[in-house]
GROMACS .gro file of N, CA and C in nm:
model
  552
    1LYS      N    1  13.931  14.196  14.481
    1LYS     CA    2  13.907  14.342  14.505
    1LYS      C    3  13.812  14.392  14.404
    2MET      N    4  13.707  14.455  14.444
    2MET     CA    5  13.607  14.510  14.351
    2MET      C    6  13.656  14.641  14.293
    3SER      N    7  13.629  14.656  14.168
    3SER     CA    8  13.669  14.784  14.102
    3SER      C    9  13.545  14.881  14.127
    4LYS      N   10  13.585  15.002  14.108
    4LYS     CA   11  13.488  15.109  14.132
    4LYS      C   12  13.374  15.099  14.032
    5TRP      N   13  13.395  15.054  13.911
    5TRP     CA   14  13.292  15.046  13.814
    5TRP      C   15  13.198  14.929  13.832
    6PHE      N   16  13.256  14.825  13.886
    6PHE     CA   17  13.174  14.711  13.922
    6PHE      C   18  13.074  14.752  14.036
    7PHE      N   19  13.134  14.818  14.138
    7PHE     CA   20  13.055  14.860  14.254
    7PHE      C   21  12.942  14.957  14.205
    8LEU      N   22  12.972  15.054  14.122
    8LEU     CA   23  12.871  15.144  14.072
    8LEU      C   24  12.763  15.073  13.993
    9SER      N   25  12.803  14.978  13.908
    9SER     CA   26  12.705  14.898  13.826
    9SER      C   27  12.616  14.822  13.931
   10LEU      N   28  12.671  14.761  14.027
   10LEU     CA   29  12.598  14.679  14.124
   10LEU      C   30  12.503  14.770  14.200
   11LEU      N   31  12.551  14.891  14.235
   11LEU     CA   32  12.457  14.987  14.309
   11LEU      C   33  12.343  15.028  14.217
   12ALA      N   34  12.370  15.058  14.094
   12ALA     CA   35  12.266  15.096  14.004
   12ALA      C   36  12.157  14.985  13.987
   13ILE      N   37  12.201  14.863  13.972
   13ILE     CA   38  12.102  14.751  13.959
   13ILE      C   39  12.024  14.736  14.089
   14VAL      N   40  12.091  14.750  14.200
   14VAL     CA   41  12.017  14.735  14.336
   14VAL      C   42  11.911  14.847  14.348
   15LEU      N   43  11.951  14.971  14.307
   15LEU     CA   44  11.856  15.082  14.323
   15LEU      C   45  11.741  15.062  14.223
   16ILE      N   46  11.763  15.016  14.102
   16ILE     CA   47  11.650  15.005  14.010
   16ILE      C   48  11.558  14.892  14.057
   17LEU      N   49  11.611  14.777  14.098
   17LEU     CA   50  11.533  14.668  14.149
   17LEU      C   51  11.461  14.705  14.272
   18SER      N   52  11.521  14.786  14.364
   18SER     CA   53  11.451  14.831  14.484
   18SER      C   54  11.331  14.911  14.451
   19LEU      N   55  11.353  15.013  14.358
   19LEU     CA   56  11.238  15.105  14.321
   19LEU      C   57  11.131  15.019  14.254
   20ARG      N   58  11.166  14.928  14.165
   20ARG     CA   59  11.062  14.844  14.111
   20ARG      C   60  10.981  14.767  14.213
   21PHE      N   61  11.053  14.708  14.304
   21PHE     CA   62  10.989  14.628  14.410
   21PHE      C   63  10.905  14.714  14.503
   22LEU      N   64  10.946  14.835  14.540
   22LEU     CA   65  10.869  14.922  14.618
   22LEU      C   66  10.743  14.975  14.550
   23THR      N   67  10.745  14.988  14.424
   23THR     CA   68  10.629  15.049  14.345
   23THR      C   69  10.538  14.940  14.278
   24PHE      N   70  10.578  14.813  14.288
   24PHE     CA   71  10.504  14.715  14.212
   24PHE      C   72  10.385  14.666  14.298
   25SER      N   73  10.272  14.648  14.231
   25SER     CA   74  10.151  14.591  14.291
   25SER      C   75  10.073  14.525  14.175
   26HIS      N   76  10.018  14.415  14.206
   26HIS     CA   77   9.937  14.343  14.107
   26HIS      C   78   9.806  14.418  14.067
   27LEU      N   79   9.762  14.402  13.941
   27LEU     CA   80   9.633  14.462  13.899
   27LEU      C   81   9.522  14.409  13.987
   28PRO      N   82   9.427  14.492  14.022
   28PRO     CA   83   9.308  14.436  14.099
   28PRO      C   84   9.238  14.332  14.008
   29LEU      N   85   9.162  14.238  14.074
   29LEU     CA   86   9.098  14.131  14.010
   29LEU      C   87   8.988  14.180  13.919
   30GLU      N   88   8.913  14.285  13.961
   30GLU     CA   89   8.800  14.338  13.886
   30GLU      C   90   8.850  14.389  13.756
   31GLY      N   91   8.784  14.365  13.642
   31GLY     CA   92   8.823  14.418  13.515
   31GLY      C   93   8.927  14.340  13.436
   32ARG      N   94   8.944  14.214  13.474
   32ARG     CA   95   9.036  14.135  13.397
   32ARG      C   96   8.977  14.088  13.268
   33ASP      N   97   9.053  14.020  13.188
   33ASP     CA   98   9.007  13.985  13.050
   33ASP      C   99   8.912  13.861  13.043
   34ASN      N  100   8.839  13.832  13.152
   34ASN     CA  101   8.749  13.718  13.156
   34ASN      C  102   8.600  13.758  13.119
   35CYS      N  103   8.584  13.852  13.031
   35CYS     CA  104   8.457  13.902  12.986
   35CYS      C  105   8.393  13.809  12.885
   36ASP      N  106   8.266  13.791  12.898
   36ASP     CA  107   8.194  13.699  12.798
   36ASP      C  108   8.173  13.769  12.668
   37SER      N  109   8.138  13.899  12.672
   37SER     CA  110   8.111  13.971  12.547
   37SER      C  111   8.140  14.121  12.557
   38ASN      N  112   8.211  14.172  12.461
   38ASN     CA  113   8.229  14.318  12.454
   38ASN      C  114   8.129  14.374  12.360
   39THR      N  115   8.058  14.476  12.409
   39THR     CA  116   7.952  14.544  12.323
   39THR      C  117   8.022  14.626  12.215
   40ILE      N  118   8.140  14.680  12.251
   40ILE     CA  119   8.219  14.763  12.145
   40ILE      C  120   8.361  14.730  12.156
   41LEU      N  121   8.431  14.751  12.047
   41LEU     CA  122   8.580  14.741  12.041
   41LEU      C  123   8.638  14.880  12.041
   42SER      N  124   8.743  14.900  12.113
   42SER     CA  125   8.807  15.037  12.119
   42SER      C  126   8.953  15.020  12.124
   43ASN      N  127   9.026  15.112  12.058
   43ASN     CA  128   9.173  15.115  12.061
   43ASN      C  129   9.219  15.151  12.197
   44LEU      N  130   9.135  15.205  12.288
   44LEU     CA  131   9.179  15.241  12.423
   44LEU      C  132   9.194  15.114  12.511
   45SER      N  133   9.128  15.007  12.470
   45SER     CA  134   9.127  14.889  12.552
   45SER      C  135   9.269  14.824  12.557
   46GLY      N  136   9.298  14.782  12.688
   46GLY     CA  137   9.428  14.717  12.706
   46GLY      C  138   9.500  14.766  12.828
   47THR      N  139   9.628  14.726  12.836
   47THR     CA  140   9.711  14.768  12.954
   47THR      C  141   9.819  14.857  12.891
   48TRP      N  142   9.845  14.965  12.964
   48TRP     CA  143   9.933  15.070  12.924
   48TRP      C  144  10.035  15.100  13.034
   49ASP      N  145  10.162  15.127  12.990
   49ASP     CA  146  10.269  15.173  13.083
   49ASP      C  147  10.292  15.320  13.079
   50LEU      N  148  10.305  15.382  13.192
   50LEU     CA  149  10.331  15.526  13.191
   50LEU      C  150  10.466  15.553  13.145
   51ASN      N  151  10.482  15.641  13.044
   51ASN     CA  152  10.606  15.671  12.983
   51ASN      C  153  10.669  15.796  13.036
   52ARG      N  154  10.589  15.903  13.050
   52ARG     CA  155  10.636  16.030  13.099
   52ARG      C  156  10.517  16.118  13.150
   53ILE      N  157  10.550  16.219  13.225
   53ILE     CA  158  10.449  16.310  13.282
   53ILE      C  159  10.497  16.453  13.255
   54ASP      N  160  10.405  16.534  13.200
   54ASP     CA  161  10.424  16.673  13.181
   54ASP      C  162  10.346  16.759  13.281
   55ASN      N  163  10.404  16.858  13.335
   55ASN     CA  164  10.345  16.947  13.427
   55ASN      C  165  10.295  16.881  13.555
   56PHE      N  166  10.372  16.802  13.618
   56PHE     CA  167  10.336  16.735  13.744
   56PHE      C  168  10.307  16.841  13.853
   57SER      N  169  10.369  16.964  13.838
   57SER     CA  170  10.344  17.067  13.939
   57SER      C  171  10.205  17.111  13.945
   58GLY      N  172  10.123  17.073  13.847
   58GLY     CA  173   9.978  17.105  13.854
   58GLY      C  174   9.909  17.034  13.965
   59LEU      N  175   9.972  16.940  14.029
   59LEU     CA  176   9.902  16.865  14.142
   59LEU      C  177   9.927  16.932  14.272
   60LYS      N  178   9.973  17.063  14.272
   60LYS     CA  179   9.997  17.133  14.393
   60LYS      C  180   9.886  17.133  14.487
   61ILE      N  181   9.760  17.153  14.445
   61ILE     CA  182   9.640  17.154  14.526
   61ILE      C  183   9.621  17.023  14.599
   62PHE      N  184   9.645  16.913  14.524
   62PHE     CA  185   9.631  16.775  14.578
   62PHE      C  186   9.740  16.756  14.689
   63LEU      N  187   9.862  16.805  14.667
   63LEU     CA  188   9.970  16.790  14.759
   63LEU      C  189   9.936  16.870  14.890
   64GLU      N  190   9.878  16.990  14.865
   64GLU     CA  191   9.838  17.069  14.984
   64GLU      C  192   9.733  16.996  15.067
   65ASN      N  193   9.638  16.926  15.001
   65ASN     CA  194   9.536  16.851  15.077
   65ASN      C  195   9.591  16.732  15.155
   66GLU      N  196   9.699  16.684  15.100
   66GLU     CA  197   9.765  16.571  15.162
   66GLU      C  198   9.869  16.615  15.271
   67ASN      N  199   9.877  16.746  15.296
   67ASN     CA  200   9.975  16.802  15.388
   67ASN      C  201  10.116  16.774  15.354
   68THR      N  202  10.149  16.772  15.221
   68THR     CA  203  10.287  16.755  15.180
   68THR      C  204  10.341  16.870  15.094
   69SER      N  205  10.272  16.992  15.106
   69SER     CA  206  10.311  17.104  15.026
   69SER      C  207  10.451  17.154  15.058
   70GLN      N  208  10.504  17.128  15.178
   70GLN     CA  209  10.639  17.167  15.214
   70GLN      C  210  10.742  17.084  15.134
   71TYR      N  211  10.703  16.974  15.086
   71TYR     CA  212  10.790  16.892  15.005
   71TYR      C  213  10.765  16.901  14.860
   72SER      N  214  10.682  17.002  14.817
   72SER     CA  215  10.639  17.012  14.677
   72SER      C  216  10.759  17.014  14.572
   73PHE      N  217  10.865  17.085  14.612
   73PHE     CA  218  10.976  17.090  14.503
   73PHE      C  219  11.037  16.951  14.486
   74ILE      N  220  11.059  16.878  14.587
   74ILE     CA  221  11.117  16.744  14.582
   74ILE      C  222  11.014  16.660  14.511
   75LEU      N  223  10.886  16.661  14.545
   75LEU     CA  224  10.784  16.577  14.488
   75LEU      C  225  10.771  16.605  14.343
   76ASN      N  226  10.773  16.729  14.300
   76ASN     CA  227  10.764  16.770  14.157
   76ASN      C  228  10.873  16.719  14.078
   77ARG      N  229  10.991  16.702  14.132
   77ARG     CA  230  11.116  16.654  14.061
   77ARG      C  231  11.119  16.503  14.066
   78LEU      N  232  11.102  16.446  14.183
   78LEU     CA  233  11.129  16.309  14.214
   78LEU      C  234  11.009  16.209  14.171
   79VAL      N  235  10.892  16.248  14.202
   79VAL     CA  236  10.769  16.159  14.181
   79VAL      C  237  10.755  16.126  14.035
   80PRO      N  238  10.758  16.220  13.943
   80PRO     CA  239  10.747  16.181  13.803
   80PRO      C  240  10.849  16.078  13.756
   81GLU      N  241  10.969  16.086  13.806
   81GLU     CA  242  11.076  15.993  13.768
   81GLU      C  243  11.042  15.854  13.827
   82LEU      N  244  10.997  15.854  13.947
   82LEU     CA  245  10.962  15.725  14.008
   82LEU      C  246  10.841  15.658  13.956
   83LEU      N  247  10.743  15.739  13.918
   83LEU     CA  248  10.621  15.689  13.858
   83LEU      C  249  10.637  15.640  13.712
   84SER      N  250  10.727  15.707  13.641
   84SER     CA  251  10.750  15.673  13.498
   84SER      C  252  10.796  15.525  13.491
   85ARG      N  253  10.737  15.455  13.405
   85ARG     CA  254  10.766  15.311  13.381
   85ARG      C  255  10.736  15.222  13.501
   86SER      N  256  10.656  15.274  13.605
   86SER     CA  257  10.614  15.187  13.713
   86SER      C  258  10.461  15.198  13.726
   87GLN      N  259  10.394  15.295  13.666
   87GLN     CA  260  10.256  15.309  13.679
   87GLN      C  261  10.188  15.233  13.565
   88ILE      N  262  10.083  15.164  13.583
   88ILE     CA  263  10.007  15.088  13.486
   88ILE      C  264   9.870  15.142  13.479
   89LEU      N  265   9.818  15.160  13.358
   89LEU     CA  266   9.675  15.195  13.343
   89LEU      C  267   9.613  15.085  13.256
   90ARG      N  268   9.503  15.044  13.303
   90ARG     CA  269   9.428  14.935  13.229
   90ARG      C  270   9.288  14.984  13.205
   91ILE      N  271   9.245  14.970  13.075
   91ILE     CA  272   9.109  15.004  13.035
   91ILE      C  273   9.047  14.871  12.980
   92ASN      N  274   8.939  14.834  13.039
   92ASN     CA  275   8.875  14.712  12.998
   92ASN      C  276   8.730  14.740  12.965
   93PHE      N  277   8.684  14.693  12.853
   93PHE     CA  278   8.547  14.706  12.805
   93PHE      C  279   8.486  14.567  12.821
   94CYS      N  280   8.369  14.558  12.892
   94CYS     CA  281   8.301  14.433  12.919
   94CYS      C  282   8.157  14.461  12.923
   95ASN      N  283   8.077  14.394  12.833
   95ASN     CA  284   7.938  14.416  12.814
   95ASN      C  285   7.914  14.566  12.787
   96ASP      N  286   7.842  14.637  12.874
   96ASP     CA  287   7.825  14.778  12.858
   96ASP      C  288   7.908  14.855  12.968
   97GLU      N  289   8.002  14.794  13.023
   97GLU     CA  290   8.083  14.863  13.131
   97GLU      C  291   8.225  14.883  13.087
   98ILE      N  292   8.275  14.998  13.128
   98ILE     CA  293   8.423  15.030  13.109
   98ILE      C  294   8.478  15.033  13.252
   99THR      N  295   8.592  14.963  13.265
   99THR     CA  296   8.661  14.964  13.395
   99THR      C  297   8.797  15.025  13.373
  100ILE      N  298   8.829  15.125  13.452
  100ILE     CA  299   8.957  15.195  13.442
  100ILE      C  300   9.029  15.169  13.573
  101SER      N  301   9.154  15.119  13.569
  101SER     CA  302   9.235  15.090  13.686
  101SER      C  303   9.378  15.151  13.660
  102TYR      N  304   9.428  15.224  13.761
  102TYR     CA  305   9.568  15.268  13.754
  102TYR      C  306   9.617  15.280  13.895
  103ASN      N  307   9.748  15.267  13.906
  103ASN     CA  308   9.809  15.269  14.037
  103ASN      C  309   9.897  15.397  14.051
  104ILE      N  310   9.900  15.442  14.177
  104ILE     CA  311  10.000  15.549  14.216
  104ILE      C  312  10.090  15.478  14.316
  105PHE      N  313  10.207  15.434  14.270
  105PHE     CA  314  10.291  15.343  14.344
  105PHE      C  315  10.212  15.217  14.383
  106ARG      N  316  10.188  15.183  14.507
  106ARG     CA  317  10.121  15.057  14.539
  106ARG      C  318   9.969  15.070  14.556
  107LYS      N  319   9.919  15.195  14.551
  107LYS     CA  320   9.776  15.218  14.577
  107LYS      C  321   9.701  15.217  14.438
  108TRP      N  322   9.593  15.138  14.428
  108TRP     CA  323   9.520  15.122  14.307
  108TRP      C  324   9.393  15.207  14.315
  109ILE      N  325   9.364  15.280  14.209
  109ILE     CA  326   9.246  15.355  14.187
  109ILE      C  327   9.168  15.279  14.075
  110GLN      N  328   9.048  15.232  14.109
  110GLN     CA  329   8.969  15.158  14.012
  110GLN      C  330   8.822  15.205  14.016
  111TYR      N  331   8.773  15.228  13.899
  111TYR     CA  332   8.628  15.268  13.889
  111TYR      C  333   8.572  15.220  13.759
  112ASN      N  334   8.440  15.206  13.755
  112ASN     CA  335   8.378  15.160  13.624
  112ASN      C  336   8.250  15.235  13.610
  113PHE      N  337   8.204  15.236  13.480
  113PHE     CA  338   8.076  15.311  13.451
  113PHE      C  339   8.018  15.246  13.326
  114SER      N  340   7.899  15.267  13.309
  114SER     CA  341   7.825  15.214  13.187
  114SER      C  342   7.828  15.321  13.083
  115PHE      N  343   7.866  15.280  12.959
  115PHE     CA  344   7.861  15.378  12.850
  115PHE      C  345   7.729  15.384  12.776
  116LEU      N  346   7.629  15.305  12.823
  116LEU     CA  347   7.502  15.304  12.755
  116LEU      C  348   7.397  15.400  12.823
  117ASN      N  349   7.391  15.387  12.951
  117ASN     CA  350   7.280  15.466  13.012
  117ASN      C  351   7.334  15.556  13.134
  118ASP      N  352   7.385  15.505  13.240
  118ASP     CA  353   7.418  15.576  13.356
  118ASP      C  354   7.562  15.604  13.357
  119SER      N  355   7.600  15.735  13.358
  119SER     CA  356   7.746  15.765  13.349
  119SER      C  357   7.805  15.794  13.492
  120ASN      N  358   7.731  15.767  13.596
  120ASN     CA  359   7.789  15.781  13.732
  120ASN      C  360   7.888  15.668  13.754
  121ILE      N  361   8.006  15.699  13.804
  121ILE     CA  362   8.104  15.595  13.823
  121ILE      C  363   8.073  15.513  13.950
  122LYS      N  364   8.116  15.387  13.945
  122LYS     CA  365   8.109  15.305  14.063
  122LYS      C  366   8.251  15.260  14.094
  123SER      N  367   8.283  15.274  14.227
  123SER     CA  368   8.411  15.252  14.277
  123SER      C  369   8.403  15.167  14.404
  124SER      N  370   8.496  15.081  14.422
  124SER     CA  371   8.497  14.999  14.546
  124SER      C  372   8.522  15.086  14.666
  125ASN      N  373   8.586  15.202  14.650
  125ASN     CA  374   8.612  15.296  14.767
  125ASN      C  375   8.538  15.429  14.736
  126VAL      N  376   8.419  15.437  14.771
  126VAL     CA  377   8.333  15.559  14.742
  126VAL      C  378   8.383  15.679  14.805
  127ASP      N  379   8.445  15.669  14.923
  127ASP     CA  380   8.500  15.787  14.989
  127ASP      C  381   8.618  15.848  14.919
  128TYR      N  382   8.690  15.769  14.834
  128TYR     CA  383   8.810  15.814  14.769
  128TYR      C  384   8.781  15.888  14.643
  129ILE      N  385   8.692  15.828  14.555
  129ILE     CA  386   8.659  15.887  14.422
  129ILE      C  387   8.514  15.879  14.395
  130THR      N  388   8.455  15.985  14.355
  130THR     CA  389   8.314  15.988  14.305
  130THR      C  390   8.314  16.072  14.181
  131GLY      N  391   8.210  16.053  14.102
  131GLY     CA  392   8.196  16.146  13.984
  131GLY      C  393   8.117  16.079  13.865
  132GLN      N  394   8.138  16.132  13.751
  132GLN     CA  395   8.074  16.089  13.630
  132GLN      C  396   8.179  16.074  13.517
  133ALA      N  397   8.148  15.980  13.424
  133ALA     CA  398   8.231  15.954  13.306
  133ALA      C  399   8.155  15.928  13.187
  134LYS      N  400   8.204  15.961  13.068
  134LYS     CA  401   8.132  15.928  12.946
  134LYS      C  402   8.237  15.882  12.843
  135PHE      N  403   8.186  15.786  12.761
  135PHE     CA  404   8.269  15.732  12.651
  135PHE      C  405   8.213  15.779  12.516
  136ASN      N  406   8.296  15.832  12.432
  136ASN     CA  407   8.245  15.879  12.301
  136ASN      C  408   8.359  15.858  12.199
  137SER      N  409   8.345  15.764  12.114
  137SER     CA  410   8.439  15.737  12.005
  137SER      C  411   8.582  15.750  12.043
  138ASP      N  412   8.628  15.652  12.118
  138ASP     CA  413   8.767  15.642  12.162
  138ASP      C  414   8.812  15.755  12.238
  139ARG      N  415   8.728  15.814  12.318
  139ARG     CA  416   8.764  15.921  12.414
  139ARG      C  417   8.677  15.905  12.540
  140ILE      N  418   8.746  15.908  12.650
  140ILE     CA  419   8.677  15.901  12.781
  140ILE      C  420   8.695  16.027  12.852
  141LYS      N  421   8.578  16.095  12.893
  141LYS     CA  422   8.586  16.214  12.964
  141LYS      C  423   8.518  16.195  13.102
  142GLY      N  424   8.580  16.254  13.199
  142GLY     CA  425   8.526  16.237  13.331
  142GLY      C  426   8.536  16.359  13.422
  143SER      N  427   8.447  16.369  13.517
  143SER     CA  428   8.446  16.478  13.608
  143SER      C  429   8.444  16.410  13.748
  144PHE      N  430   8.549  16.430  13.828
  144PHE     CA  431   8.558  16.352  13.953
  144PHE      C  432   8.584  16.433  14.074
  145ASN      N  433   8.559  16.381  14.188
  145ASN     CA  434   8.603  16.435  14.314
  145ASN      C  435   8.699  16.331  14.376
  146LEU      N  436   8.822  16.363  14.380
  146LEU     CA  437   8.920  16.266  14.429
  146LEU      C  438   8.976  16.325  14.564
  147GLN      N  439   8.925  16.267  14.672
  147GLN     CA  440   8.961  16.308  14.812
  147GLN      C  441   8.944  16.461  14.829
  148GLY      N  442   8.829  16.513  14.783
  148GLY     CA  443   8.803  16.652  14.808
  148GLY      C  444   8.855  16.752  14.701
  149VAL      N  445   8.925  16.697  14.605
  149VAL     CA  446   8.973  16.780  14.494
  149VAL      C  447   8.895  16.746  14.358
  150ASP      N  448   8.836  16.857  14.303
  150ASP     CA  449   8.753  16.839  14.183
  150ASP      C  450   8.848  16.837  14.064
  151ILE      N  451   8.836  16.733  13.981
  151ILE     CA  452   8.922  16.702  13.871
  151ILE      C  453   8.841  16.672  13.747
  152GLU      N  454   8.890  16.725  13.630
  152GLU     CA  455   8.834  16.687  13.498
  152GLU      C  456   8.943  16.601  13.437
  153GLN      N  457   8.906  16.490  13.379
  153GLN     CA  458   9.005  16.393  13.317
  153GLN      C  459   8.955  16.358  13.183
  154GLU      N  460   9.047  16.349  13.088
  154GLU     CA  461   9.024  16.301  12.954
  154GLU      C  462   9.126  16.201  12.913
  155ILE      N  463   9.080  16.090  12.851
  155ILE     CA  464   9.172  15.984  12.814
  155ILE      C  465   9.145  15.959  12.660
  156TYR      N  466   9.253  15.966  12.579
  156TYR     CA  467   9.241  15.954  12.438
  156TYR      C  468   9.375  15.919  12.376
  157LEU      N  469   9.369  15.870  12.254
  157LEU     CA  470   9.497  15.835  12.185
  157LEU      C  471   9.538  15.955  12.096
  158ASP      N  472   9.677  15.965  12.091
  158ASP     CA  473   9.734  16.065  12.006
  158ASP      C  474   9.871  16.017  11.956
  159GLY      N  475   9.875  15.980  11.824
  159GLY     CA  476  10.001  15.933  11.759
  159GLY      C  477  10.052  15.805  11.824
  160GLY      N  478   9.963  15.714  11.860
  160GLY     CA  479  10.002  15.583  11.916
  160GLY      C  480  10.024  15.586  12.071
  161GLU      N  481  10.030  15.704  12.130
  161GLU     CA  482  10.037  15.711  12.272
  161GLU      C  483   9.894  15.733  12.335
  162LEU      N  484   9.874  15.687  12.455
  162LEU     CA  485   9.753  15.709  12.522
  162LEU      C  486   9.780  15.823  12.617
  163ILE      N  487   9.689  15.924  12.614
  163ILE     CA  488   9.709  16.040  12.700
  163ILE      C  489   9.604  16.050  12.797
  164ARG      N  490   9.640  16.061  12.923
  164ARG     CA  491   9.542  16.093  13.032
  164ARG      C  492   9.569  16.230  13.084
  165SER      N  493   9.479  16.321  13.040
  165SER     CA  494   9.493  16.465  13.071
  165SER      C  495   9.408  16.499  13.186
  166VAL      N  496   9.467  16.556  13.291
  166VAL     CA  497   9.401  16.588  13.419
  166VAL      C  498   9.405  16.732  13.440
  167ASN      N  499   9.288  16.788  13.472
  167ASN     CA  500   9.280  16.934  13.497
  167ASN      C  501   9.212  16.958  13.638
  168ILE      N  502   9.284  17.019  13.725
  168ILE     CA  503   9.228  17.051  13.853
  168ILE      C  504   9.136  17.174  13.838
  169LYS      N  505   9.002  17.157  13.871
  169LYS     CA  506   8.905  17.265  13.847
  169LYS      C  507   8.938  17.386  13.936
  170ASN      N  508   8.903  17.500  13.888
  170ASN     CA  509   8.910  17.625  13.957
  170ASN      C  510   9.061  17.657  13.993
  171ARG      N  511   9.161  17.606  13.924
  171ARG     CA  512   9.304  17.634  13.943
  171ARG      C  513   9.358  17.673  13.811
  172ASP      N  514   9.464  17.760  13.825
  172ASP     CA  515   9.531  17.792  13.688
  172ASP      C  516   9.665  17.726  13.684
  173THR      N  517   9.683  17.606  13.739
  173THR     CA  518   9.807  17.539  13.736
  173THR      C  519   9.834  17.462  13.603
  174GLY      N  520   9.732  17.458  13.514
  174GLY     CA  521   9.750  17.391  13.389
  174GLY      C  522   9.722  17.245  13.398
  175LYS      N  523   9.703  17.182  13.283
  175LYS     CA  524   9.674  17.041  13.280
  175LYS      C  525   9.803  16.957  13.300
  176ILE      N  526   9.785  16.841  13.372
  176ILE     CA  527   9.883  16.742  13.393
  176ILE      C  528   9.857  16.643  13.282
  177LYS      N  529   9.960  16.604  13.200
  177LYS     CA  530   9.940  16.504  13.102
  177LYS      C  531  10.030  16.383  13.129
  178PHE      N  532   9.968  16.272  13.133
  178PHE     CA  533  10.036  16.148  13.158
  178PHE      C  534  10.038  16.078  13.027
  179TYR      N  535  10.154  16.039  12.973
  179TYR     CA  536  10.174  15.970  12.842
  179TYR      C  537  10.201  15.825  12.864
  180TYR      N  538  10.119  15.742  12.801
  180TYR     CA  539  10.131  15.591  12.819
  180TYR      C  540  10.164  15.530  12.684
  181ARG      N  541  10.235  15.415  12.696
  181ARG     CA  542  10.257  15.335  12.571
  181ARG      C  543  10.203  15.197  12.603
  182LYS      N  544  10.159  15.133  12.495
  182LYS     CA  545  10.094  14.997  12.503
  182LYS      C  546  10.185  14.903  12.573
  183TYR      N  547  10.134  14.827  12.666
  183TYR     CA  548  10.207  14.724  12.734
  183TYR      C  549  10.224  14.608  12.643
  184GLU      N  550  10.341  14.571  12.610
  184GLU     CA  551  10.368  14.456  12.517
  184GLU      C  552  10.409  14.334  12.588
   0.00000   0.00000   0.00000
């Protein structure tokens, strides 16, 4: 006869493993550590785990474009919890190119740009993301159009955490900050 505590423990383990399985996806092949030479070294380089999200409600305009605004209350509460500790951000420096990859659940967004001359980003899915990015002393700034939504993004280190700050242009929803810790 199973006790109530054993059943609750088993249920918790099954839920956690199910969420991990549903949100897991391998890193894309592009941008792996098989680079011949790095032109620069940066503390931003590496793989990072999402630790927490502040002001996820700032994505209201993106939710409206995805026709999910009627679920915004649930999404603003639930999605940050599901994304935390399941989103991976990878920044790879190779020759004169910087490749940035991150997932939203199982969907990967990946783009790269040259930090020497051309700051236009190159992405395997041009219809999904276009824009420009610049690297300047351990700080990456970008201006993007992500499925019709204009976004400014900044990636930098603060106290050992990597912060990806996203601002939806022409909106007063405030910045969304994604806090990452180094993947060990």
